[in-house]
Coordinates of C-alpha atoms in Angstrom, one line a residue:
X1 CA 0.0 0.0 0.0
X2 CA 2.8 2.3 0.7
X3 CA 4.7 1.4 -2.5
X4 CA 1.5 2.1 -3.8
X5 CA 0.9 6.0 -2.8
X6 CA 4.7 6.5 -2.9
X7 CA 4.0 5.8 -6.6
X8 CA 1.4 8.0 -6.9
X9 CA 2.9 11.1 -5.1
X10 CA 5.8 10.8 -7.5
X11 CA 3.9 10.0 -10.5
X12 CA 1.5 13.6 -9.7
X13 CA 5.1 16.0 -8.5
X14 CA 7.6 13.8 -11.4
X15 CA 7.3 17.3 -13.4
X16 CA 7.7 19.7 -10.9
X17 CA 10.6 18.1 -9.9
X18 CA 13.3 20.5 -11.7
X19 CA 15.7 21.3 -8.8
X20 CA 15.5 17.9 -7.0
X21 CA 15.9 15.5 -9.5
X22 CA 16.2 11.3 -8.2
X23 CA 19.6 9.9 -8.1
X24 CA 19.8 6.6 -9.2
X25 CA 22.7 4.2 -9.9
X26 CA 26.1 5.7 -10.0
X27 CA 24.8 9.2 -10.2
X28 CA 22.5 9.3 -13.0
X29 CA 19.7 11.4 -12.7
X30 CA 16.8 11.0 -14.2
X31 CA 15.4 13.7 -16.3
X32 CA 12.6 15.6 -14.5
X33 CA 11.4 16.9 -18.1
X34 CA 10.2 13.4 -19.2
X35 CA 7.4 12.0 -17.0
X36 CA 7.8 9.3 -14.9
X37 CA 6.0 6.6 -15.7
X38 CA 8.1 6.8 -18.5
X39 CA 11.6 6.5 -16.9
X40 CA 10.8 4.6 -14.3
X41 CA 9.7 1.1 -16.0
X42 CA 13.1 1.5 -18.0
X43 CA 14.6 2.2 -14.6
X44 CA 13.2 -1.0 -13.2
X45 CA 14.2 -3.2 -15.9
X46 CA 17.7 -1.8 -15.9
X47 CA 17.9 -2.9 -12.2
X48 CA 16.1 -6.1 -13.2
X49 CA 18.5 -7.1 -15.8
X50 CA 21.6 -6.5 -13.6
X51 CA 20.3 -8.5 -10.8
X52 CA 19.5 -11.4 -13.3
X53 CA 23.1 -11.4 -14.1
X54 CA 25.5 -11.4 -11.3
X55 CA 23.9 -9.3 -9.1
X56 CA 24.5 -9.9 -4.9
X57 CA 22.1 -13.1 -4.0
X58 CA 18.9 -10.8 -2.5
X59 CA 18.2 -7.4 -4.2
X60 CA 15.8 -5.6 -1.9
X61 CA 12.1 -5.0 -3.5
X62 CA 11.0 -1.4 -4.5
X63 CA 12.6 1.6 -6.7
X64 CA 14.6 2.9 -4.8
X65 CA 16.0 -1.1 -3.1
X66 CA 16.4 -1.6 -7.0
X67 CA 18.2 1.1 -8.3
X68 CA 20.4 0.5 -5.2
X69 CA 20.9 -2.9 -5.7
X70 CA 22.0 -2.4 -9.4
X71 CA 24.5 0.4 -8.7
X72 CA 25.9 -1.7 -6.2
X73 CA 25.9 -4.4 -8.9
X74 CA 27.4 -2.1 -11.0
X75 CA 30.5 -1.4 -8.7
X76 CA 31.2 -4.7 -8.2
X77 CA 31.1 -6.1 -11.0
X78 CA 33.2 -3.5 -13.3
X79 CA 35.3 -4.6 -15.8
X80 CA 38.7 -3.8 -13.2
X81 CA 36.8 -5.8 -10.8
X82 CA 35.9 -8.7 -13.3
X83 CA 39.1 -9.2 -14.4
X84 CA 40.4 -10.3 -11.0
X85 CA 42.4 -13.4 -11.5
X86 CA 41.1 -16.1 -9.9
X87 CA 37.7 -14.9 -10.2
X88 CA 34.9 -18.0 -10.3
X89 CA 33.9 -18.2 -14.0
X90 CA 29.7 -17.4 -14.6
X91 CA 27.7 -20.4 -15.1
X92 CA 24.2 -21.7 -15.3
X93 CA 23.8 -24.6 -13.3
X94 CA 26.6 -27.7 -12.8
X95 CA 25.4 -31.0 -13.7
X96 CA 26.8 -34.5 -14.3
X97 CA 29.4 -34.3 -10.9
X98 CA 27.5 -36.7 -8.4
X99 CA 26.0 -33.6 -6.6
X100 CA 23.9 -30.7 -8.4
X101 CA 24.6 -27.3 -7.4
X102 CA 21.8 -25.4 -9.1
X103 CA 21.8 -23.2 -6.5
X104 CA 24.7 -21.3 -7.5
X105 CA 23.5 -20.0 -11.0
X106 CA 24.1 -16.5 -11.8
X107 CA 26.6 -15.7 -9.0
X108 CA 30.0 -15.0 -10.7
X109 CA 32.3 -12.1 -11.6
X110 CA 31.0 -11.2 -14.7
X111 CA 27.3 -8.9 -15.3
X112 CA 25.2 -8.3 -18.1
X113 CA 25.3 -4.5 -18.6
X114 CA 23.8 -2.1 -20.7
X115 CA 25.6 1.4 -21.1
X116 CA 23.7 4.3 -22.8
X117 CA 25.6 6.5 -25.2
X118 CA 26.4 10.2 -24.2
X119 CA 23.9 11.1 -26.7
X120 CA 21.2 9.2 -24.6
X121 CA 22.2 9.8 -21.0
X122 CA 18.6 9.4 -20.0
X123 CA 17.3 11.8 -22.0
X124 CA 14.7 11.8 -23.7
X125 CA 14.5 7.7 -23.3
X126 CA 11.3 6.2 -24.4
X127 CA 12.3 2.7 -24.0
X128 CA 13.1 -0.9 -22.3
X129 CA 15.3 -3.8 -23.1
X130 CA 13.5 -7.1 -24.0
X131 CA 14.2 -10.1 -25.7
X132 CA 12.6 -13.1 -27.0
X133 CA 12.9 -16.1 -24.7
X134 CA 12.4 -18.8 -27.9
X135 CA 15.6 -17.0 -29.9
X136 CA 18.7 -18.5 -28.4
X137 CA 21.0 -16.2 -30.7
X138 CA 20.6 -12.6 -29.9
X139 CA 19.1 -10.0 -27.5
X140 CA 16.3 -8.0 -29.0
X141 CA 16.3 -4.2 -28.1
X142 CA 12.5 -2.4 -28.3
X143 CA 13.0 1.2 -28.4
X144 CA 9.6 3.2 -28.7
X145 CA 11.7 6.7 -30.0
X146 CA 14.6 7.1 -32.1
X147 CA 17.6 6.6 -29.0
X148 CA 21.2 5.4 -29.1
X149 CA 22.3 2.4 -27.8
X150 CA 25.7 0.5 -26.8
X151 CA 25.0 -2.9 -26.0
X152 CA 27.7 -4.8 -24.1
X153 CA 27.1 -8.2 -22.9
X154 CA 29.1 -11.4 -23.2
X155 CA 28.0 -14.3 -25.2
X156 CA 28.1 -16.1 -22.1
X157 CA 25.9 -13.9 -20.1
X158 CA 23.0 -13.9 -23.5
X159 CA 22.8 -17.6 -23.0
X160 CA 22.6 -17.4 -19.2
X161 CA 19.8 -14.9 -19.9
X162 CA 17.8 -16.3 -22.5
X163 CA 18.1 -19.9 -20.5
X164 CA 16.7 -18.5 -17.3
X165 CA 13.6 -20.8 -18.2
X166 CA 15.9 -24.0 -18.8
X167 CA 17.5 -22.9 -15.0
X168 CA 14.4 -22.7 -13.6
X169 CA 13.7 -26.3 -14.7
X170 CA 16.7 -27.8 -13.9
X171 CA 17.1 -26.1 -10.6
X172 CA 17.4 -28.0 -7.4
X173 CA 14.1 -27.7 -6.8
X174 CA 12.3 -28.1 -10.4
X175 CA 14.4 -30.5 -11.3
X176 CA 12.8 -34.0 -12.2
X177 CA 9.2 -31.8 -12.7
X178 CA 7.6 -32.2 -15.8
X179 CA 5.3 -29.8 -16.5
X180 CA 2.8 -30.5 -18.9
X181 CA 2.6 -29.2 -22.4
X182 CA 0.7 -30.2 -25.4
X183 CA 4.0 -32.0 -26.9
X184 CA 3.8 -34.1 -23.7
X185 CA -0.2 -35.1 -24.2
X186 CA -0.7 -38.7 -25.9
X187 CA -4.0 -39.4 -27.3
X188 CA -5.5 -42.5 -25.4
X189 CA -4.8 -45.0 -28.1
X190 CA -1.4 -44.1 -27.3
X191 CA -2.0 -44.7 -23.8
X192 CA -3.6 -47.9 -24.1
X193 CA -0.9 -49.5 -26.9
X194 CA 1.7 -48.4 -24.0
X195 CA -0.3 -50.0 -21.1
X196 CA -1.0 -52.9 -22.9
X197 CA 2.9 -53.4 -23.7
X198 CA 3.9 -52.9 -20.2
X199 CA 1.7 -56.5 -19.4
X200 CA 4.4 -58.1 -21.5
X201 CA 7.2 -56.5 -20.0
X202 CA 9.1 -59.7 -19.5
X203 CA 8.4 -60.7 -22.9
X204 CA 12.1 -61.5 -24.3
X205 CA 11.0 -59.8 -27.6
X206 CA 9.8 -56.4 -25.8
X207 CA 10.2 -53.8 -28.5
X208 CA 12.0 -51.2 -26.5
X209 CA 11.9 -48.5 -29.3
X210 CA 8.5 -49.1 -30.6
X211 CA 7.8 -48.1 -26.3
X212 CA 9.9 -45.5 -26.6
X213 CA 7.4 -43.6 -29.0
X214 CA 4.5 -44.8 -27.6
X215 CA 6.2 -43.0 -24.4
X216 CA 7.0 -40.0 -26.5
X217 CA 10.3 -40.3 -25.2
X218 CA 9.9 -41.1 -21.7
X219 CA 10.6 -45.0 -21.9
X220 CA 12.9 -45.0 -18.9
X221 CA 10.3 -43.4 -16.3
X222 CA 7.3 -45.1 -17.7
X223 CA 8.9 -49.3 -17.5
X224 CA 11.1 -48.7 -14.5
X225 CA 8.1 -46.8 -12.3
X226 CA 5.7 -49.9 -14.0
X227 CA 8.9 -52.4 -12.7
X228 CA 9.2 -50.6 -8.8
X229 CA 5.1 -51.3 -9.1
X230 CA 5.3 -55.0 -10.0
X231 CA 7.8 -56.1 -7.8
X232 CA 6.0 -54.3 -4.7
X233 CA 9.3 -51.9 -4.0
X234 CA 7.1 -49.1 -3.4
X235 CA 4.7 -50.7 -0.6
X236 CA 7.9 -52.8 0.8
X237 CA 10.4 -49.8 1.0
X238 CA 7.3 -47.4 1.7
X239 CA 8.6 -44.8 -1.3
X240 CA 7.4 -41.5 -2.3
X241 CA 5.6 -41.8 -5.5
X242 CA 6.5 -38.4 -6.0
X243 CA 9.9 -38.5 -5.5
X244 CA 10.8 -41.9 -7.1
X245 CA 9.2 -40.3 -10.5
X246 CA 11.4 -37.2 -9.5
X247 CA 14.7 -39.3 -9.2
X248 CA 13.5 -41.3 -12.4
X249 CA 12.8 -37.9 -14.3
X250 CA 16.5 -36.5 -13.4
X251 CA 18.0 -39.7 -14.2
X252 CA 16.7 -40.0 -17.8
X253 CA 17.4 -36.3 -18.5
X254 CA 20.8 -37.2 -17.7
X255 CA 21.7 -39.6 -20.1
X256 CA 22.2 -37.7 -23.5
X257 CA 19.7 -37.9 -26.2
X258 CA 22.4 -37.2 -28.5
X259 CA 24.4 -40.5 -28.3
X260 CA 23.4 -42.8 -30.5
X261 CA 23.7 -45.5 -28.4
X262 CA 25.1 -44.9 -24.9
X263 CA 21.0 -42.6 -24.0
X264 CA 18.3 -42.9 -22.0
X265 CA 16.8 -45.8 -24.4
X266 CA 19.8 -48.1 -23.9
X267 CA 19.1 -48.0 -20.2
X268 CA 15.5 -48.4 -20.4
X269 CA 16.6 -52.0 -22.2
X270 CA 19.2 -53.0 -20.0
X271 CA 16.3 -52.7 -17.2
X272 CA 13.9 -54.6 -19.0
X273 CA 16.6 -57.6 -19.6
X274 CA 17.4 -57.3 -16.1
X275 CA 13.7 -58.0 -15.3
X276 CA 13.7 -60.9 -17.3
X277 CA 16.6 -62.6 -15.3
X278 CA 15.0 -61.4 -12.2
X279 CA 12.1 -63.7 -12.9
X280 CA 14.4 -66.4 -13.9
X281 CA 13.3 -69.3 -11.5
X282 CA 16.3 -70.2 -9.9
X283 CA 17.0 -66.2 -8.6
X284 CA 13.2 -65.3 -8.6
X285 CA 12.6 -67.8 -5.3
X286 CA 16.3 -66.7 -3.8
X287 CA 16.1 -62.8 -3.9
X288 CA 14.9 -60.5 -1.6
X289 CA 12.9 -56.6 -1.7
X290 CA 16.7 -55.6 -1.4
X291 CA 18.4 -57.5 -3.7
X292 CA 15.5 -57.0 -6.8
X293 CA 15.9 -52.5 -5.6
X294 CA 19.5 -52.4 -6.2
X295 CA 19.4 -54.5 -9.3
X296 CA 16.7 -52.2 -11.2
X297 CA 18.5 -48.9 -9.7
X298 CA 21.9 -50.0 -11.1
X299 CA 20.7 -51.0 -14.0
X300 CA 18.8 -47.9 -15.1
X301 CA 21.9 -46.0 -13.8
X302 CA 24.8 -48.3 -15.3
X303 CA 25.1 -45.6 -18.1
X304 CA 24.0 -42.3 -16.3
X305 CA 25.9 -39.2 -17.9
X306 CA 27.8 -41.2 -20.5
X307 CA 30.1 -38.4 -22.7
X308 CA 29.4 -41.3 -26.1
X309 CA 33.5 -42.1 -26.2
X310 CA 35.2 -44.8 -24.7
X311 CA 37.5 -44.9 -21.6
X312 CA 40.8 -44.8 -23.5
X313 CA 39.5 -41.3 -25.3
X314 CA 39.2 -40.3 -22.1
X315 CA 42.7 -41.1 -20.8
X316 CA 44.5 -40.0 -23.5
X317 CA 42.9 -36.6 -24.2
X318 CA 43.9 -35.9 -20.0
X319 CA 40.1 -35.9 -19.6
X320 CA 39.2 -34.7 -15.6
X321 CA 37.4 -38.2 -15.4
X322 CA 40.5 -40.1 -16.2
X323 CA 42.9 -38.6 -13.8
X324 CA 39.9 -38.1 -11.4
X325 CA 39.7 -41.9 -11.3
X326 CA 43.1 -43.1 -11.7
X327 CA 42.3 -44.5 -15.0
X328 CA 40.8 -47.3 -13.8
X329 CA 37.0 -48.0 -14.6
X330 CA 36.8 -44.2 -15.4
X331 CA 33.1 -44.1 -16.7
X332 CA 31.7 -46.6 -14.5
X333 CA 32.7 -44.8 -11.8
X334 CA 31.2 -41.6 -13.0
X335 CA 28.4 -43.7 -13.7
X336 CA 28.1 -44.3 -9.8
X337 CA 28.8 -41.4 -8.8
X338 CA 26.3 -39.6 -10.8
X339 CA 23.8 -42.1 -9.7
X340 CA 24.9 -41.7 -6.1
X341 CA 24.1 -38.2 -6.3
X342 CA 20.6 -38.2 -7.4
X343 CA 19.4 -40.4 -5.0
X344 CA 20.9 -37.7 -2.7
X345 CA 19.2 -35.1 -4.1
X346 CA 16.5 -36.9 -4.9
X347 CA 15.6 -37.7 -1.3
X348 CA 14.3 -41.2 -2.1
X349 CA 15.7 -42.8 0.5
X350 CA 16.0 -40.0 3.1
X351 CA 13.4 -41.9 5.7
X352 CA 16.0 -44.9 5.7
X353 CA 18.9 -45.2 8.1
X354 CA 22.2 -43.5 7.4
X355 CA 23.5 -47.2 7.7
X356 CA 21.4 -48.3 5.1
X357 CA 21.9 -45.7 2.6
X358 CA 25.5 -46.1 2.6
X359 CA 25.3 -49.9 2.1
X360 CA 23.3 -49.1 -0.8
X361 CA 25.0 -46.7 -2.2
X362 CA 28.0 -49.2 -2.0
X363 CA 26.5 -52.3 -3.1
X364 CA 25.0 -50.5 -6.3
X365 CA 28.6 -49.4 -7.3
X366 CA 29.9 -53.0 -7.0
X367 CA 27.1 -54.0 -9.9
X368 CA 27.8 -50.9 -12.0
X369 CA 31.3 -51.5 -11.7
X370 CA 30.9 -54.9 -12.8
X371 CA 29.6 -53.4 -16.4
X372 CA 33.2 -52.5 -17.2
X373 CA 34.2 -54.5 -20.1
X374 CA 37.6 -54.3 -19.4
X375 CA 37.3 -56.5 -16.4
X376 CA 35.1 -59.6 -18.4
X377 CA 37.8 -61.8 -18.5
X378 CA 38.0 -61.8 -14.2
X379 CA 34.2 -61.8 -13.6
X380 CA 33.9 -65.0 -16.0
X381 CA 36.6 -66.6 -14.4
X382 CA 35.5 -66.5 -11.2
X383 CA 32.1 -67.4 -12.5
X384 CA 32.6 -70.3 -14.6
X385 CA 35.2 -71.4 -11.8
X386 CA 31.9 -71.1 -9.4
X387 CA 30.1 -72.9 -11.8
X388 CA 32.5 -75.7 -12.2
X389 CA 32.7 -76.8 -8.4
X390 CA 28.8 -76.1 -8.6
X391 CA 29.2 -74.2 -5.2
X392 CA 26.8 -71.4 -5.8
X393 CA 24.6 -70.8 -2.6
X394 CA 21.9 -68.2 -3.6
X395 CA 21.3 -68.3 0.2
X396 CA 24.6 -66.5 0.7
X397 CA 24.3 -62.7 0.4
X398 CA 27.6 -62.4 -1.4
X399 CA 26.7 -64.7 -3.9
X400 CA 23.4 -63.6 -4.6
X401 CA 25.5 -60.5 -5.4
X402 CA 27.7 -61.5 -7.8
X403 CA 25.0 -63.1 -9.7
X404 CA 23.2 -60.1 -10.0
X405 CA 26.6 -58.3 -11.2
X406 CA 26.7 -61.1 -14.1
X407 CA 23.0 -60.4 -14.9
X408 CA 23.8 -57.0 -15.0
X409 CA 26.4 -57.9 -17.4
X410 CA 24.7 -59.7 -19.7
X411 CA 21.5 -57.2 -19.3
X412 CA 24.5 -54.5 -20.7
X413 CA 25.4 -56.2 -23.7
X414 CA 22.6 -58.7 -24.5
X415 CA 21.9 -56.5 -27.9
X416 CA 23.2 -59.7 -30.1
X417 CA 20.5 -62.0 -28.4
X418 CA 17.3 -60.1 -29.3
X419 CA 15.3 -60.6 -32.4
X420 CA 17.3 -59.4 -35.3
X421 CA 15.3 -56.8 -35.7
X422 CA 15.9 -55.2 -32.6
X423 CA 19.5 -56.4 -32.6
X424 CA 20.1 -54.7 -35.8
X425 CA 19.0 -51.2 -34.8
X426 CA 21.4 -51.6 -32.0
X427 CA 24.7 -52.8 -33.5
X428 CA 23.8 -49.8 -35.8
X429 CA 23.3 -47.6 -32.9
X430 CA 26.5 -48.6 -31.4
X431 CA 28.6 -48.3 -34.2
X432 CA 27.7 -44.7 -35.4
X433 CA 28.5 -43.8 -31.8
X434 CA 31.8 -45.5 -32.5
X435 CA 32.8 -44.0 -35.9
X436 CA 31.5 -40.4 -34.3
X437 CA 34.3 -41.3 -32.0
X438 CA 37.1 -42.0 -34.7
X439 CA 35.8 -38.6 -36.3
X440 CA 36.6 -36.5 -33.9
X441 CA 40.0 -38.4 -33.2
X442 CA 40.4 -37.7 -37.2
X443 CA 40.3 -34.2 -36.6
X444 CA 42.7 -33.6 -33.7
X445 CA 45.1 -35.8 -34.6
X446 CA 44.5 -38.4 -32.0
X447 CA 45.3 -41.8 -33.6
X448 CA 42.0 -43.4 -34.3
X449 CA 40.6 -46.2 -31.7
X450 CA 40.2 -50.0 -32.7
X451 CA 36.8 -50.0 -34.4
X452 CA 36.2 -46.6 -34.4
X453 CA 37.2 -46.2 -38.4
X454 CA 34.3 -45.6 -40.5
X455 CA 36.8 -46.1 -43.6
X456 CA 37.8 -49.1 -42.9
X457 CA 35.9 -51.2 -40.8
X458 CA 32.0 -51.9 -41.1
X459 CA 29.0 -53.2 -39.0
X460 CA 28.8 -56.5 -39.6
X461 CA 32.7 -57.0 -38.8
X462 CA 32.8 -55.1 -35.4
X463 CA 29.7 -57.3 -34.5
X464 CA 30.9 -61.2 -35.2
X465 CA 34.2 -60.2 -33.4
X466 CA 31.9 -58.4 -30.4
X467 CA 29.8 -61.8 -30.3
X468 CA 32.9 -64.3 -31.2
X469 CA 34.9 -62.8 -28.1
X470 CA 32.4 -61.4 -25.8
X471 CA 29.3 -61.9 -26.2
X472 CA 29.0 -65.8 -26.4
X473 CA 31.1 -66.7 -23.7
X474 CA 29.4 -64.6 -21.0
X475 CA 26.0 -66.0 -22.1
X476 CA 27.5 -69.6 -22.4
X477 CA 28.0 -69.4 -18.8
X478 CA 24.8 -67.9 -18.2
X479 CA 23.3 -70.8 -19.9
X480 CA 25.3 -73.1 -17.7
X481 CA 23.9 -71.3 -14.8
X482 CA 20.4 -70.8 -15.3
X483 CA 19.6 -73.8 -17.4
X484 CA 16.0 -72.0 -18.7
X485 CA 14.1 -72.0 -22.4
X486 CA 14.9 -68.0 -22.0
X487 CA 18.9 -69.0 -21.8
X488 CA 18.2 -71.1 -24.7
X489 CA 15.8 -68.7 -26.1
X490 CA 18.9 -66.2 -25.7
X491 CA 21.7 -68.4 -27.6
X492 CA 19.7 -69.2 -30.5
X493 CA 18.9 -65.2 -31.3
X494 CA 23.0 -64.5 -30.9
X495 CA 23.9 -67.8 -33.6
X496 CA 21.4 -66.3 -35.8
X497 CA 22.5 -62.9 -35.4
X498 CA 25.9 -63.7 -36.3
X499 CA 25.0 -66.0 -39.2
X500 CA 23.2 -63.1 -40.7
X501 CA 26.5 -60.5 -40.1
X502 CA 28.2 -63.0 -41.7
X503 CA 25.9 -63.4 -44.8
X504 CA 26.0 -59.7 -44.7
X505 CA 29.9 -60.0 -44.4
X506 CA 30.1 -62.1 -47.4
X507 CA 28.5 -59.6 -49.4
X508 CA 30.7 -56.7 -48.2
X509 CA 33.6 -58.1 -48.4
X510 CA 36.2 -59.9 -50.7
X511 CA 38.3 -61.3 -48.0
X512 CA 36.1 -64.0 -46.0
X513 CA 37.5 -63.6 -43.1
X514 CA 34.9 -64.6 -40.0
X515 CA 36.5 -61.9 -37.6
X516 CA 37.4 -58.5 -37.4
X517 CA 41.2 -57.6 -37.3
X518 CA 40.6 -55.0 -35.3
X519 CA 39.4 -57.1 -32.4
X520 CA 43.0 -59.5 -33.0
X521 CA 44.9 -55.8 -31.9
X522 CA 42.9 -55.6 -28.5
X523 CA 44.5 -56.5 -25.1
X524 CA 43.9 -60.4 -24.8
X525 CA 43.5 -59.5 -20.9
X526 CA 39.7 -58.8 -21.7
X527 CA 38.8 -61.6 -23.2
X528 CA 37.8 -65.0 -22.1
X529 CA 40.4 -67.2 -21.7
X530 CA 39.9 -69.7 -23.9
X531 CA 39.5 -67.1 -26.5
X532 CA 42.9 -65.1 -26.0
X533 CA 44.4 -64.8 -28.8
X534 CA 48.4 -65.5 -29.2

């Protein structure tokens, strides 16, 4: 109410005021000549824009709080001041390190700032800065009278502005809401063709794509909250709807759409496969609530925030990750991390024990960690040594977790034992992700990774050396294990795969060779060890 007459009273004396002009900013007055309500919405947006750059954290409300607030801004913020080494660097939100810290977007040394000409110098101003929030190249400037302006703002600090929306979604607090839009509405055939596949989720020939439109691009959240439902998690564990759709929400917006492979769909498969084996008989009647919640979180997590290159890219362009993690399981580790960290923020498990949470936090990097290809020749040893002195004791805790980190293993890789339909689109998949790889080694000079030549090696090559050294002796064993029609079920889809790569091989190629060279170069320490090469 105050505000209110304040307003009023100056709107009635603005043009008497000739001798007592307002101060605002650094000094500038504003011209008693040209009314008020003129000046002063320019005068607020002026203060708005430089607190919605790198203003202090709390600008107090009102004119005169404002005009404060941005001459302060001002001061602080100059170019002397914002050239301070060791300044933080501006930035919209941090993502993808284990912990968000959305909190912390537009507090930096640099600020947006607009300078009028001499020529201007408020007079005779008839205008206010705006911009168009769906153009992501430029700041639009409305001016209702013919008035110089010098516009000087960092690239930087225009995409900060114009993504003020995109923060406000991805913000610790919005994060992992959708908000509904008509992109997001599916008629109810839609609906019904989506329900009626998630009744045959632990169908073997689940089409994971064809779910993946019916889902409009939420695959991920829709099987994985249908999954947490069929196994009774959420009564057992007593979960927050809301906040399990949250964590799932955050988790698929962190895998990147633009892989070709290594996205949210990949995960949203490996879950499904891991569903199947958890209904296998012989782990279905051993596992508990506990055991069947780590599985599906590591398993929709196993990829979370995967860059779409390799870990030796990594190493040898000094990537953070690498030396971060000693070089050793480098993504996997980020992988855990990242998932560690949303179910932080998340707050899915916050009504459990600090005990609890830290156990499964640890036991779900053990199975994530157990996705690192580089380590498959030691998991099948110890595996097919298990299986050979048949002293596997699902009643054991430990063993019941190294199966699961073998299910998880073959859930990861399984591509080659779908329906060649579905396995096709993924060796595709895969591959393009691989030659995107070799491009960019191309172009800086990098020496281009085994398989990742798009001149000289081809699909159907990199995928009878991937099934001949990796794929069929992991699922051999499996086979050995879980002696079921879906085992079998499992091998029959890989020796037809490969029969048809080789067909397709045949065709392609003059030389008739069965395997790729390529794989003949890799370090015979991952690969089974019957299948070391000399």
């Amino acid at each position: 109410m105050r505000s209110g007459i304040f307003l009023v009273v100056l709107l009635i004396f603005a043009p008497g005021m000739q001798e007592n002009s307002l101060t605002i900013g650094s000094g500038q007055q504003i011209d008693p000549t040209v009314p008020l309500w003129i000046e002063l919405p320019t005068t607020i947006t002026r203060c708005f824009f430089f607190c919605l750059g790198n203003g202090p954290p709390t600008c107090p409300a009102g004119v005169a709080g404002t005009a404060s607030c941005a001459s302060s801004s001002a001061e602080k913020h100059s170019p002397a001041a914002s050239s301070t080494k060791g300044a933080r660097a501006p930035y919209l939100f941090r993502r993808h390190n284990g912990e968000a810290d959305a909190e912390s977007c537009c507090l930096g040394p640099e600020v947006t700032v607009f300078h009028s000409s001499a020529a201007d110098s408020f007079h005779g101003r008839r205008g206010a800065i705006s911009y168009d929030s769906s153009d992501q190249t430029a700041l639009y400037i409305r001016m209702l009278a013919n008035s110089e302006i010098e516009v000087s703002v960092s690239a930087r600090n225009i995409r900060r502005l114009l993504s003020f929306q995109r923060y406000l979604r991805s913000s610790r607090f919005f994060r992992g809401i959708t908000v509904p839009n008509s992109s997001n509405i599916l008629d109810d055939d839609y609906n019904g063709q989506a329900k009626c596949m998630l009744e045959k989720v632990g169908n073997w020939n689940f089409d994971i794509f064809l779910f993946d439109r019916l889902t409009n691009g939420n695959s991920l959240v829709s099987l994985t909250f249908h999954l947490f439902n069929f196994h009774g998690l959420i009564e057992h564990f007593q979960l927050d709807t809301m906040k399990l759709r949250r964590f799932l929400v955050m988790v698929q917006e962190d895998y990147h759409s633009q892989n070709p492979y290594h996205n949210a769909v990949h995960a949203a498969d490996v879950t499904q496969a891991m569903h199947c084996y958890l209904k296998e008989p012989k782990l279905s009647k051993s596992l508990t609530p506990w055991d069947v919640l780590l599985s599906l979180i590591a398993a929709v997590t196993h990829d979370l925030d995967h860059p779409g290159v390799n870990q030796p890219f990594l190493i040898k362009t000094n990537h953070y990750l690498a030396t971060l993690y000693k070089n050793t399981s480098v993504l996997e580790n980020h992988h855990w991390r990242s998932a560690v960290g949303l179910l932080r923020e998340s707050g899915l498990f916050a009504h459990m024990s600090l005990e609890n949470r830290q156990l499964m936090e640890s036991q779900i990097g053990a199975l994530i960690l157990a996705t690192d290809i580089s380590q498959q020749n030691e998991y099948l040893s110890v595996f097919r040594t298990h299986l050979d002195r048949g002293d596997l004791c699902l009643e054991d805790a430990s063993h019941r977790h190294f199966i699961l980190q073998m299910a998880l293993k073959c859930a990861d890789i399984c591509n080659p034992c779908r329906t060649w339909e579905l396995s096709k689109q993924w060796s595709e998949k895969v591959t393009e992700e691989f030659f995107h790889q070799g491009d960019i080694e191309k172009k800086y000079h990098l020496g281009v990774s085994p398989l990742c030549d798009r001149q000289s090696e081809t699909v159907a090559n990199i995928q009878i050396g991937f099934m001949t050294y990796l794929v069929e002796p992991l699922f051999a064993e499996w086979a050995r294990f879980s002696n079921t029609r879906l085992s079998q079920t499992m091998l029959g889809h890989l020796g037809l795969n490969k029969a048809s790569w080789k067909g397709m091989q045949r065709e392609q190629s003059s030389s008739g060779d069965d395997t790729d060279p390529a794989f003949e170069e890799m370090d015979s320490d991952i690969l089974p060890q019957e299948n070391r090469l000399s």
